Amino acid sequence: PIERIRYLPLRGKITDAVSAAQCIQDGTNLFISGFTAGYPKLIPQELARRARAGERFKINLFAGASTEDTVDGILAEAGVLAWRRPYMSDRIMREKINRGDIYFKDDHLSSLSEQVRAGNLGTADVAVVEAVCITEKGHLIPTMSVGNTPTYVREGRRIIIEISDLPIELQGLHDIFIPEDPPYRMPIPIYRAADRIGKPFIELDPNRVEAILFSREQDRYPIFHEPDEVSRRIAEQILDFVRHEIRKDRLSPTLPWQSGVGDVANAVLAGFLEDDFFQEIEIYSEVLQDSVLDLIDIGKVRAASGSSLTLSDKARRRFFNEIYRYREKIVLRPVEISNSPEVIRRLGVLAINTAIEVDIYGQVNSTHVMGTHLMNGIGGSGDFLRNGAVSFIVTPSTAKEGRISAIVPMVTHVDHSEHSVDVVVTENGLVDTRSLTPRQTAEQIIRRCAHPDYRDMLWDYFQRALKERGGHEPHVLEDAFFMHRRFMETGDMRPR
Ligand code: 0RQ
């Protein structure tokens, strides 16, 4: 593997995880690569080992987005994290954040790199990044994600590189561009999803490289389920809606698509597989999942842009066998570019993101269960929803075997306001709120999107709000959370 360090002076930096991690001590701000994929593995394992061996220290961890149990899980469990930012999705970390044992603040993913460059998060003491190789000039070729890595490498005082044994052919997949910072910054010159505007490597100052490790560790594979009936129905309605808007000449057929993470997101893209109307699509998204490869295979993708490739075991093998073919279609960018409000607005992205709950006026809670307990984080949903040409918010109409309605009178936490949401979709129906008043929106969301078990109670609430309080968005404030209250008392939002 030594050939993977093509810049010879850096070969002297090869060491093991124990010595490399010595520079990470109590109070260190640690900035790591990784965005659902492409995170370092050896250094986190070593930090967890030190904690298990009895060493007492706490670090502040910054990533691109979630890093699964391989990093977030083991470090949370080891009790070495003071802070963690941004988005995460690990169960143990979630529990500790909700207990107040780990400090967490949620960020729009597009904005973190800029904050780091501005120094708002403190000094970047150590950056640990995964790469497939170091080029002749001493630059880094990242692995399956880009995330915030270019900025972390630029700002990191000491840099540790984990050289992965993933195929070297990943070189050429990435497009690295760090935008200017305010004031007087110039546009990000992306005009089509496929545009490459930067360099295929991350610039690195070799003088700041502390250590280089060789790693054979793999990213954790996500498990995707075959789209279930609910996901399929949500996907079908979105495709029907967009098809209709294109036929009516209200939407251009060339607008690119963004689809969030998870099964519904995968189902929407899978919906294109059997669809004859959409011949070739562009994807300008954040996380590219298995369905993107499927679509490329049948020739339906003109270009797919994202910040990471998060593939199941099967899809990953397919991808590695024919990287050269997929590389023609796929480009991985820093998350501040994949999620750039400027670019999303310019391209006119059709944005699809998943909610925990939506209220009758279209306000959205994506992050806090019952208003208090963090699930994962806002991720890129705000970047895309606020700036998309048409913004879809989707959710199954119920959760927990029907005991929770995802359509509620008032959301218990607001991530996205009614002004960022255009279309609300559940398996029961779709409401285009763009030409509706808030009162009309409430009527339609209750009639079309709510689950039949909850329609009458939502309707009664809305009628009572209209009669007793009135106003532009009628509410009976003291009862707005009656469904949540009932769930907390009985474990079911439905009456006994
Ligand atoms: O709980 O895990 O205990 O079964 O939430 O819900 O239905 O499996 O759906 O995996 O798509 O997650 C909004 C959390 C949905 C996700 C959310 C419970 C439900 C289940 C998961 P269990 P599902 P998903 C860019 C896009 C915000 C970030 C974003 C998310 C668990 O999509 O984090 O959009 N989105 N990023 O039972 C109580 C409710 C509930 C509920 C669902 N109303 N009350 N529990 N659940 N609704 C991506 C990135 O930025 C990387």
Coordinates of C-alpha atoms in Angstrom, one line a residue, residues 74-387:
I74 CA -18.2 3.8 19.8
L75 CA -17.1 7.3 20.8
A76 CA -20.5 8.0 22.5
E77 CA -20.4 4.7 24.3
A78 CA -16.8 5.3 25.4
G79 CA -17.9 8.6 27.0
V80 CA -15.2 10.7 25.3
L81 CA -17.4 13.3 23.6
A82 CA -18.1 16.7 25.1
W83 CA -19.6 18.2 21.9
R84 CA -20.8 16.7 18.6
R85 CA -21.8 18.7 15.5
P86 CA -23.7 18.5 13.1
Y87 CA -26.2 15.7 12.1
M88 CA -25.9 12.3 13.6
S89 CA -28.1 9.2 13.6
D90 CA -26.6 6.8 16.1
R91 CA -28.8 5.3 18.8
I92 CA -26.4 5.5 21.7
M93 CA -25.3 9.1 20.8
R94 CA -28.9 10.1 20.5
E95 CA -29.7 8.8 24.0
K96 CA -26.7 10.7 25.5
I97 CA -27.6 13.9 23.7
N98 CA -31.1 13.6 25.0
R99 CA -29.9 13.1 28.5
G100 CA -27.7 16.1 28.2
D101 CA -24.5 14.1 28.5
I102 CA -23.2 15.1 25.0
Y103 CA -23.7 18.7 23.9
F104 CA -25.2 19.0 20.4
K105 CA -26.4 21.9 18.3
D106 CA -28.1 21.4 15.0
D107 CA -26.8 23.1 11.9
H108 CA -27.8 23.4 8.3
L109 CA -25.2 21.2 6.7
S110 CA -24.4 23.8 4.1
S111 CA -23.2 26.3 6.6
L112 CA -20.8 24.4 8.8
S113 CA -17.6 24.7 6.7
E114 CA -18.1 28.5 6.5
Q115 CA -18.5 28.6 10.2
V116 CA -15.3 26.7 10.7
R117 CA -13.4 28.9 8.4
A118 CA -14.7 31.9 10.3
G119 CA -13.4 30.4 13.5
N120 CA -16.8 30.3 15.1
L121 CA -16.3 26.7 16.3
G122 CA -12.8 27.2 17.8
T123 CA -9.5 26.2 16.4
A124 CA -9.4 23.1 14.3
D125 CA -6.8 21.3 16.5
V126 CA -6.7 18.0 14.6
A127 CA -8.3 16.8 11.4
V128 CA -8.6 13.1 10.7
V129 CA -9.5 12.2 7.2
E130 CA -9.9 9.0 5.1
A131 CA -8.3 9.0 1.7
V132 CA -7.6 6.5 -1.0
C133 CA -4.2 8.0 -1.8
I134 CA -1.9 11.0 -1.6
T135 CA -1.0 12.4 -5.1
E136 CA 2.5 13.2 -6.4
K137 CA 2.0 16.8 -5.4
G138 CA 0.9 15.8 -1.9
H139 CA -2.9 16.3 -2.3
L140 CA -5.6 14.0 -1.0
I141 CA -8.1 11.8 -3.0
P142 CA -11.0 11.3 -0.6
T143 CA -13.1 8.1 -0.5
M144 CA -16.9 7.8 -0.6
S145 CA -17.8 11.2 0.6
V146 CA -16.5 14.8 0.6
G147 CA -18.6 16.5 3.3
N148 CA -16.6 19.2 5.1
T149 CA -13.3 17.6 4.5
P150 CA -11.7 20.2 2.3
T151 CA -12.2 22.9 4.9
Y152 CA -11.2 20.6 7.8
V153 CA -8.0 19.9 5.9
R154 CA -7.4 23.5 5.1
E155 CA -8.0 24.6 8.7
G156 CA -6.6 21.6 10.7
R157 CA -3.4 22.4 12.6
R158 CA -2.4 18.8 12.6
I159 CA -3.7 16.3 10.1
I160 CA -3.9 12.5 10.4
I161 CA -4.6 10.6 7.2
E162 CA -6.1 7.1 7.1
I163 CA -5.3 5.6 3.8
S164 CA -8.1 3.2 2.8
D165 CA -7.7 0.1 0.6
L166 CA -10.7 1.1 -1.5
P167 CA -10.1 1.1 -5.3
I168 CA -7.7 3.8 -6.4
E169 CA -10.1 4.4 -9.3
L170 CA -12.2 6.6 -7.0
Q171 CA -9.8 9.3 -8.2
G172 CA -11.7 11.5 -10.6
L173 CA -15.0 11.1 -8.8
H174 CA -14.7 14.2 -6.7
D175 CA -15.0 17.9 -7.5
I176 CA -13.4 20.0 -4.8
F177 CA -14.2 23.7 -4.7
I178 CA -14.1 25.8 -1.5
P179 CA -16.2 28.9 -2.1
E180 CA -15.1 32.4 -1.1
D181 CA -16.3 33.8 2.2
P182 CA -18.2 37.0 2.8
P183 CA -18.0 39.8 2.2
Y184 CA -17.6 40.4 -1.6
R185 CA -17.8 36.7 -2.5
M186 CA -18.3 35.6 -6.1
P187 CA -20.9 33.2 -7.4
I188 CA -20.5 29.4 -7.2
P189 CA -20.4 28.7 -11.0
I190 CA -22.6 25.6 -11.2
Y191 CA -25.2 25.9 -13.9
R192 CA -26.1 22.2 -14.4
A193 CA -25.9 19.3 -12.0
A194 CA -22.9 17.7 -13.9
D195 CA -20.7 20.8 -13.9
R196 CA -17.2 20.4 -12.5
I197 CA -15.8 23.6 -11.1
G198 CA -12.9 22.6 -8.9
K199 CA -10.1 20.1 -8.7
P200 CA -10.3 16.3 -8.4
F201 CA -8.3 16.4 -5.1
I202 CA -8.2 18.1 -1.7
E203 CA -5.3 20.5 -1.3
L204 CA -3.1 19.6 1.6
D205 CA -0.2 21.3 3.3
P206 CA 2.2 18.4 3.8
N207 CA 3.9 20.3 6.7
R208 CA 0.9 19.8 8.9
V209 CA 0.6 16.1 8.4
E210 CA 1.1 14.5 11.8
A211 CA 0.7 10.9 10.8
I212 CA -0.4 8.5 8.1
L213 CA -2.1 5.1 8.8
F214 CA -3.1 2.3 6.5
S215 CA -6.6 1.0 7.0
R216 CA -8.5 -2.0 5.8
E217 CA -11.7 -1.0 7.7
Q218 CA -14.9 -0.6 5.7
D219 CA -17.7 1.8 6.1
R220 CA -20.8 0.3 7.8
Y221 CA -23.2 -0.8 5.1
P222 CA -26.6 0.8 5.3
I223 CA -29.5 -1.5 5.0
F224 CA -32.2 -0.5 2.5
H225 CA -35.6 -2.2 2.5
E226 CA -37.5 -2.9 -0.6
P227 CA -40.0 0.0 -0.8
D228 CA -43.1 -0.9 1.2
E229 CA -46.7 0.0 0.2
V230 CA -46.6 3.3 2.0
S231 CA -43.3 4.5 0.5
R232 CA -44.5 3.3 -3.0
R233 CA -47.7 5.3 -2.7
I234 CA -45.9 8.4 -1.6
A235 CA -43.4 8.1 -4.5
E236 CA -46.2 7.5 -7.0
Q237 CA -48.1 10.6 -6.0
I238 CA -45.0 12.8 -6.3
L239 CA -44.2 11.4 -9.8
D240 CA -47.8 11.9 -10.9
F241 CA -47.8 15.4 -9.6
V242 CA -44.6 16.4 -11.3
R243 CA -45.7 14.7 -14.5
H244 CA -48.9 16.7 -14.4
E245 CA -47.1 20.0 -13.8
I246 CA -44.7 19.3 -16.7
R247 CA -47.6 18.5 -19.0
K248 CA -49.3 21.8 -18.0
D249 CA -46.0 23.6 -18.8
R250 CA -45.7 24.8 -15.2
L251 CA -42.4 22.9 -14.6
S252 CA -39.5 22.2 -16.9
P253 CA -38.8 18.5 -17.5
T254 CA -35.1 19.1 -17.0
L255 CA -35.2 20.2 -13.3
P256 CA -32.9 18.1 -11.1
W257 CA -34.1 16.0 -8.2
Q258 CA -33.0 15.8 -4.6
S259 CA -34.3 13.0 -2.4
G260 CA -33.4 12.8 1.4
V261 CA -32.1 9.7 3.2
G262 CA -34.0 6.5 4.0
D263 CA -36.5 4.2 2.5
V264 CA -39.0 6.8 1.2
A265 CA -36.3 8.7 -0.5
N266 CA -35.0 5.5 -2.1
A267 CA -38.6 4.6 -3.2
V268 CA -39.0 7.9 -5.0
L269 CA -36.0 7.3 -7.1
A270 CA -36.9 3.7 -7.6
G271 CA -40.2 5.0 -8.9
F272 CA -38.4 6.3 -12.0
L273 CA -37.3 2.8 -12.8
E274 CA -40.7 1.7 -14.2
D275 CA -41.7 5.1 -15.4
D276 CA -41.8 5.8 -19.1
F277 CA -42.5 9.5 -18.9
F278 CA -39.1 10.5 -17.3
Q279 CA -36.5 9.3 -19.8
E280 CA -33.4 10.9 -18.4
I281 CA -33.2 12.7 -15.0
E282 CA -30.6 14.8 -13.3
I283 CA -30.0 14.4 -9.6
Y284 CA -28.6 17.3 -7.5
S285 CA -28.8 15.9 -4.0
E286 CA -26.8 15.2 -0.9
V287 CA -26.6 11.5 -0.2
L288 CA -26.7 9.2 -3.3
Q289 CA -28.0 5.8 -2.5
D290 CA -28.4 2.4 -4.3
S291 CA -31.3 3.6 -6.4
V292 CA -29.0 6.1 -8.2
L293 CA -26.9 3.2 -9.5
D294 CA -30.0 1.3 -10.6
L295 CA -31.1 4.3 -12.6
I296 CA -27.6 4.8 -14.1
D297 CA -27.6 1.1 -15.2
I298 CA -30.8 1.5 -17.2
G299 CA -29.6 4.7 -18.8
K300 CA -31.9 7.1 -17.0
V301 CA -29.4 9.4 -15.4
R302 CA -27.9 12.3 -17.2
A303 CA -25.9 13.3 -14.1
A304 CA -25.9 12.7 -10.3
S305 CA -24.3 15.1 -8.0
G306 CA -24.0 14.6 -4.2
S307 CA -21.7 14.8 -1.2
S308 CA -21.6 11.1 -0.5
L309 CA -22.2 7.7 -2.0
T310 CA -23.9 5.5 0.6
L311 CA -24.3 2.1 -0.8
S312 CA -25.5 -1.3 0.4
D313 CA -23.0 -4.1 0.4
K314 CA -24.4 -5.4 -3.0
A315 CA -24.4 -2.0 -4.7
R316 CA -21.0 -1.2 -3.4
R317 CA -19.5 -4.3 -5.1
R318 CA -21.3 -3.4 -8.3
F319 CA -19.9 0.2 -8.1
F320 CA -16.3 -0.9 -7.4
N321 CA -16.4 -3.3 -10.4
E322 CA -17.2 -0.6 -12.8
I323 CA -16.2 2.7 -11.2
Y324 CA -15.0 4.0 -14.5
R325 CA -18.5 3.8 -15.9
Y326 CA -20.3 5.3 -12.9
R327 CA -17.7 8.1 -12.7
E328 CA -18.9 9.5 -15.9
K329 CA -22.3 10.2 -14.3
I330 CA -21.5 10.8 -10.7
V331 CA -19.8 13.8 -9.0
L332 CA -19.1 14.1 -5.3
R333 CA -18.8 17.7 -3.9
P334 CA -18.2 19.4 -0.6
V335 CA -21.5 19.6 1.3
E336 CA -21.4 23.4 1.1
I337 CA -21.7 23.0 -2.7
S338 CA -24.1 20.1 -2.9
N339 CA -26.3 21.9 -0.4
S340 CA -25.6 25.4 -1.4
P341 CA -28.8 27.5 -1.2
E342 CA -27.5 29.6 -4.1
V343 CA -27.0 26.6 -6.4
I344 CA -30.2 24.8 -5.3
R345 CA -32.1 28.0 -6.1
R346 CA -30.4 28.5 -9.5
L347 CA -30.9 24.9 -10.7
G348 CA -34.5 24.8 -9.5
V349 CA -34.2 21.6 -7.6
L350 CA -37.3 19.4 -6.9
A351 CA -36.6 18.8 -3.2
I352 CA -38.1 15.8 -1.3
N353 CA -37.5 15.5 2.4
T354 CA -39.0 13.5 5.2
A355 CA -40.7 14.8 8.3
I356 CA -41.5 13.5 11.8
E357 CA -44.7 15.5 11.9
V358 CA -46.4 18.1 9.9
D359 CA -49.2 20.4 11.1
I360 CA -52.4 21.4 9.4
Y361 CA -50.9 24.7 8.3
G362 CA -47.8 23.0 6.8
Q363 CA -45.2 23.7 9.5
V364 CA -42.7 20.8 9.8
N365 CA -40.9 19.1 12.6
S366 CA -38.1 16.9 11.2
T367 CA -36.0 16.5 14.3
H368 CA -37.7 16.3 17.8
V369 CA -40.0 13.6 18.8
M370 CA -42.9 15.0 21.0
G371 CA -41.1 18.3 20.7
T372 CA -38.3 17.4 23.1
H373 CA -36.3 14.4 22.0
L374 CA -33.8 14.7 19.2
M375 CA -34.0 12.1 16.5
N376 CA -31.2 12.8 14.0
G377 CA -31.0 16.4 13.1
I378 CA -32.1 18.8 10.4
G379 CA -29.3 17.6 8.0
G380 CA -29.7 19.1 4.6
S381 CA -33.5 19.2 4.7
G382 CA -33.6 23.0 5.4
D383 CA -31.0 23.8 2.7
F384 CA -33.1 22.0 0.1
L385 CA -36.7 22.8 1.3
R386 CA -36.1 26.5 1.6
N387 CA -34.5 26.8 -1.8

